[in-house]
Coordinates of C-alpha atoms in Angstrom, one line a residue:
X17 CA 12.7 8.6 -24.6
X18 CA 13.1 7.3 -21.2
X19 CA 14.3 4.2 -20.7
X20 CA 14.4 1.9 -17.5
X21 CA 17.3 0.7 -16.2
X22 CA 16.5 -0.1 -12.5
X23 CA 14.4 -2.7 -11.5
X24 CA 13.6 -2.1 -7.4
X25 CA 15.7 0.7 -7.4
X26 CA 16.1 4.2 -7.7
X27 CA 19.2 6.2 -9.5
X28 CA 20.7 6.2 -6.5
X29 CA 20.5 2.6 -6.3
X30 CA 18.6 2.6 -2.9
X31 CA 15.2 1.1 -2.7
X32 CA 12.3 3.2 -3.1
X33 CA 10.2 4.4 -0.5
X34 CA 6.6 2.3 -0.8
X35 CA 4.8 5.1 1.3
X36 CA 2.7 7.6 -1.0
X37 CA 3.8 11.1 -0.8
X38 CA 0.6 13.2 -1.1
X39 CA 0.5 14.9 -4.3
X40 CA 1.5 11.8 -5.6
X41 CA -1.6 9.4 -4.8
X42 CA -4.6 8.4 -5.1
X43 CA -7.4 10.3 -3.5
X44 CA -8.6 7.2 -1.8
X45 CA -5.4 6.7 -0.3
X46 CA -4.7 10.5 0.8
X47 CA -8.3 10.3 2.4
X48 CA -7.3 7.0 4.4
X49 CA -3.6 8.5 5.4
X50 CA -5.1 12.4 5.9
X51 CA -7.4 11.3 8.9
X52 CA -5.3 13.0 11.9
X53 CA -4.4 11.8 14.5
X54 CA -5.0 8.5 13.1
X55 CA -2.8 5.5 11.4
X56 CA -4.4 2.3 10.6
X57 CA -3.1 -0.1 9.0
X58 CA -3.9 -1.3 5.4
X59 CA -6.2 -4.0 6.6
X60 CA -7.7 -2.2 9.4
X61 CA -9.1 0.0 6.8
X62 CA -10.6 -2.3 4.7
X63 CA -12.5 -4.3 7.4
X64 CA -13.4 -0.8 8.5
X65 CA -14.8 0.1 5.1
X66 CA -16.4 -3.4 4.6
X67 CA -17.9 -3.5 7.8
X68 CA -19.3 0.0 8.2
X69 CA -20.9 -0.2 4.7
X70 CA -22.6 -4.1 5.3
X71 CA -24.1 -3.3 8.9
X72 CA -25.6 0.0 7.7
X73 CA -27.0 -1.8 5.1
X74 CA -28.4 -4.9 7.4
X75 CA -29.3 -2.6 10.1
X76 CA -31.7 -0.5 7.6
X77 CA -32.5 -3.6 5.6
X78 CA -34.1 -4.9 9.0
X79 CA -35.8 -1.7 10.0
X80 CA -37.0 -0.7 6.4
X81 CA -38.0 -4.3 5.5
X82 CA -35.9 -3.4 2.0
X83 CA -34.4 -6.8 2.3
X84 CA -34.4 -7.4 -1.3
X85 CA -31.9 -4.2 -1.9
X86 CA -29.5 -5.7 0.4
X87 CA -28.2 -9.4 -1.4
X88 CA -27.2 -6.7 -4.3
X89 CA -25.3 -3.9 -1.8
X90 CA -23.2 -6.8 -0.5
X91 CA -22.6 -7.4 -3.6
X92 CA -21.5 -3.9 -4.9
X93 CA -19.7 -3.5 -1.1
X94 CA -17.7 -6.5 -2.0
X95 CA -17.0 -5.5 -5.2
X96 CA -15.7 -1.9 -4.1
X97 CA -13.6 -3.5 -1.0
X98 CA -11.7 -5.3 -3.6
X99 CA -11.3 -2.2 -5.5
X100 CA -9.9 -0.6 -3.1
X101 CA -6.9 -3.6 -2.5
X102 CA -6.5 -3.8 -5.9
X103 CA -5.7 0.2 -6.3
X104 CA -3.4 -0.3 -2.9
X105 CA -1.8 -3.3 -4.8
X106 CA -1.1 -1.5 -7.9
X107 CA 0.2 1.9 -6.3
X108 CA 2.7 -0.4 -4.4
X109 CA 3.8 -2.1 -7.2
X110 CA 4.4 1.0 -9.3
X111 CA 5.9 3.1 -6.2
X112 CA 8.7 0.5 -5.3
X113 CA 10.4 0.7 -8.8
X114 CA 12.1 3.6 -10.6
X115 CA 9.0 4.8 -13.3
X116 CA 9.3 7.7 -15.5
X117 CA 8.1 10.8 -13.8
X118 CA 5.5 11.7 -16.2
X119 CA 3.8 8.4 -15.6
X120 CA 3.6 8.6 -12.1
X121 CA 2.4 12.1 -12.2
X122 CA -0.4 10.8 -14.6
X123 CA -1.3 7.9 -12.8
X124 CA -1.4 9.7 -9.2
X125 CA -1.5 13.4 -9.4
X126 CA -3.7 14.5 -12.1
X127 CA -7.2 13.4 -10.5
X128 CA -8.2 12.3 -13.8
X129 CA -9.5 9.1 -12.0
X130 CA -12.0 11.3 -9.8
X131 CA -13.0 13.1 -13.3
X132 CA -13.9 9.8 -15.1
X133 CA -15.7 8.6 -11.3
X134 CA -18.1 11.5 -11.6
X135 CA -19.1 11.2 -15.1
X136 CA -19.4 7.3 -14.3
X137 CA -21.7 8.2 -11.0
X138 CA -23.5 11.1 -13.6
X139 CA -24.6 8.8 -15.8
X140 CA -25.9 5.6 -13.4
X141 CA -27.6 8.8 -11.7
X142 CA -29.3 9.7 -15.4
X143 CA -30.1 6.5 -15.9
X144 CA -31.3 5.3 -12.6
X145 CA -33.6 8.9 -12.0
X146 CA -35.0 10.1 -15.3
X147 CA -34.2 7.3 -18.0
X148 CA -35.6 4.5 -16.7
X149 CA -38.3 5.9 -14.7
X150 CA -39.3 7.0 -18.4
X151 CA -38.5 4.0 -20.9
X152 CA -39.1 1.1 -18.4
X153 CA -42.7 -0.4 -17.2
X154 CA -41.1 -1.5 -13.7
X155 CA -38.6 0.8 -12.5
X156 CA -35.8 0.0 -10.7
X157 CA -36.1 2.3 -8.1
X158 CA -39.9 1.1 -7.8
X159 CA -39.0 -2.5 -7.8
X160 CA -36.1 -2.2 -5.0
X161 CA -37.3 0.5 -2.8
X162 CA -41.3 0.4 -3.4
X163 CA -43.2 4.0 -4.5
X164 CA -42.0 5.6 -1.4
X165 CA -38.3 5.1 -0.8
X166 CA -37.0 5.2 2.1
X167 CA -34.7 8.9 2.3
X168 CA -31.7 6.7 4.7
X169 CA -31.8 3.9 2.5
X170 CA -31.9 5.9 -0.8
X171 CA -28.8 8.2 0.8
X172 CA -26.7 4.9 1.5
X173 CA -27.1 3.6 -2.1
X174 CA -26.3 6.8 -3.6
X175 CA -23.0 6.2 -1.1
X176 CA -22.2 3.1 -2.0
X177 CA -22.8 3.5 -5.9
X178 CA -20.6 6.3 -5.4
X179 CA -18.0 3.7 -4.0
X180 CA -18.1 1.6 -6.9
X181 CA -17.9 4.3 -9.5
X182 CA -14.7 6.0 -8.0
X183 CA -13.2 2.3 -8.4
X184 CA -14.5 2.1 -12.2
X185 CA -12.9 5.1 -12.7
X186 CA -9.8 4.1 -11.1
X187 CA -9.6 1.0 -13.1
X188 CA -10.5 3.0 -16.2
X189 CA -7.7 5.6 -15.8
X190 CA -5.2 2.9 -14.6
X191 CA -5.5 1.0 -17.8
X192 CA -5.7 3.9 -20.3
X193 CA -2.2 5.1 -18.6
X194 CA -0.7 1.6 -18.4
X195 CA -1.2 1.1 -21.9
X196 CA 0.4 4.9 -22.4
X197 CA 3.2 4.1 -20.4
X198 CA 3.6 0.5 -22.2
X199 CA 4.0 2.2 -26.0
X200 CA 6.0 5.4 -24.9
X201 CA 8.5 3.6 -22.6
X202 CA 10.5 0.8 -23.0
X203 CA 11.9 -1.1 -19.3
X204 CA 14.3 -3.3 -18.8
X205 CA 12.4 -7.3 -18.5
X206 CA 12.8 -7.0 -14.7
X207 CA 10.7 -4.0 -14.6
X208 CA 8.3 -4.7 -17.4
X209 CA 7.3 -7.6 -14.9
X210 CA 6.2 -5.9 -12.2
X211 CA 4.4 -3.4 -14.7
X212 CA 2.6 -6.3 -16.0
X213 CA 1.5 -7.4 -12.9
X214 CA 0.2 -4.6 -12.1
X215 CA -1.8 -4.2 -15.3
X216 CA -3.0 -7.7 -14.4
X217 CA -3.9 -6.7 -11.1
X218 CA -6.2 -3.4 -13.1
X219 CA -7.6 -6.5 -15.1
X220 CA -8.5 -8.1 -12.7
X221 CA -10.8 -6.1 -11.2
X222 CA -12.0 -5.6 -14.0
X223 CA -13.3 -9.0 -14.6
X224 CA -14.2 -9.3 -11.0
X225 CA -17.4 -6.9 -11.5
X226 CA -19.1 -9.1 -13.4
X227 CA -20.2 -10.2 -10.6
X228 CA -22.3 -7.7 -10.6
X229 CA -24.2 -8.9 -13.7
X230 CA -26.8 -11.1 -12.2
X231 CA -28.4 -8.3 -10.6
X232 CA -28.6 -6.2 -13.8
X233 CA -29.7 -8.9 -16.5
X234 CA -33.1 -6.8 -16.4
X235 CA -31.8 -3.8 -17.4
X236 CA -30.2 -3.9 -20.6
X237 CA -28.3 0.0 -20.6
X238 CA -26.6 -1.2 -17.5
X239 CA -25.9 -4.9 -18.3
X240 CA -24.9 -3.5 -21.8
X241 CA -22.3 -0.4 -20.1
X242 CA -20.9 -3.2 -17.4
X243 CA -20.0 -5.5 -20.6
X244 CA -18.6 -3.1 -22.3
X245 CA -16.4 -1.9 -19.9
X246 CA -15.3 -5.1 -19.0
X247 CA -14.0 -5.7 -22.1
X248 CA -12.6 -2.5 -22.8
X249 CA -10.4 -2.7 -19.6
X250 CA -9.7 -7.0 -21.0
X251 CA -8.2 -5.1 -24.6
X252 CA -6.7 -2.3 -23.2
X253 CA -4.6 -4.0 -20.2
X254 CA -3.8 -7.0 -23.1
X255 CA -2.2 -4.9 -25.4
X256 CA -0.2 -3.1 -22.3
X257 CA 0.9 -6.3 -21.0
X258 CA 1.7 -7.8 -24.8
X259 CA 4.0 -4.2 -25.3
X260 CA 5.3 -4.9 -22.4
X261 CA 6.7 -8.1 -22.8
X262 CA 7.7 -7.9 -26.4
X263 CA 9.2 -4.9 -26.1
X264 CA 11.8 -5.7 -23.2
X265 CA 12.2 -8.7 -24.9
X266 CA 13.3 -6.8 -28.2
X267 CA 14.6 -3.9 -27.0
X268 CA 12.5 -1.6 -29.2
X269 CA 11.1 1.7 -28.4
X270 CA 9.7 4.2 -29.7
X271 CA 11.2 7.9 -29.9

């Protein structure tokens, strides 16, 4: 049983180091920190990201006259930029406090996040390609790209659904190891605080993609898998941040 007795600091009683160690991260932020020669800071990266995606999608909106795709990529872009704060936001808050080591290996250095991205991005492919091209009367490929899509157009949206998946997945894993972590462990209320935040931050993003949901009410499968996931992520992070709190409160824990 491990339980917490430093807040912001390690056993030592020093502050921990913020800055991931790679091995221990996510593989969004070893790809951002692994470029060499080159450091940018948190920010610069996101408008990077944000902007690269939106004027590739203008730019071909413009020359492919596929204006009608690009209202719901700013949409997903926007979506995926905050993903990628929140998961920034969360790794900070979890890497400046003294966790237990299997937690943080979980969280950061299993890839279990990629794993659940690619079945995520696997099934919106299925879906997208073969099931509703056979079930539906107006495809969605047909009504956003017309009966001959363009190939850089189709190649950017395969991109940036790829973008949102890995944060889905991110989110997904996030919860399902805070609410681990939440009935294994018990933490002292100081550090069960910032935990909670940071499985409010998981949940929020989580909400946040439903504002993805106008451009989906016409197809039920994927209206139907973003609801669900939604509140998946809602009951999952609740009952974390509920253990959480009652638990430090309490003092009980399980063996």
């Amino acid at each position: 049983m491990w339980v917490c007795t430093h807040s912001r600091a390690g056993a030592s009683g020093e502050q921990r180091d913020p800055r991931p160690d790679y091995g221990e991260t996510w593989v969004y932020e070893s790809i951002v920190g692994a470029l060499p020669g080159i450091r940018l800071p948190t920010w610069a990266a996101l408008a990077i990201q944000l902007v690269v995606f939106e004027v590739a999608v203008v730019g071909l909106s413009w020359y492919y006259d596929t204006w009608n795709v690009a209202i719901a990529a700013t949409a997903v872009i926007f979506v995926a930029t905050v993903g990628s704060v929140e998961m920034l936001r969360i790794s900070t808050l979890v890497r400046r406090i003294d966790v237990p080591p299997t937690y943080r290996a979980l969280l950061f250095s299993s890839n279990m996040e990629v794993v659940l991205s690619v079945l995520a991005y696997i099934a919106l492919l299925t879906h997208i390609f073969v099931f509703d091209p056979q079930t539906a009367s107006s495809p969605l490929l047909n009504t956003l790209f017309g009966p001959e899509p363009p190939v850089l157009v189709v190649y950017l949206m395969l991109l940036i659904l790829w973008d949102i998946c890995y944060r889905i997945g991110t989110g997904w894993w996030a919860s399902v190891t805070g609410l681990w972590r939440s009935l294994r462990f018990q933490f002292e209320p100081d550090t069960a605080r910032v935990f909670q935040r940071a499985d409010i931050e998981t949940w929020g993003f989580g909400v946040l993609q439903l504002v993805l949901v106008p451009f989906v009410l016409n197809q039920p499968v994927l209206l139907a898998a973003l609801l669900a996931h939604v509140t998946a992520v809602t009951v999952v992070t609740g009952v974390s941040v509920a253990l959480l709190q009652v638990r430090s409160r309490n003092g009980f824990s399980l063996s």
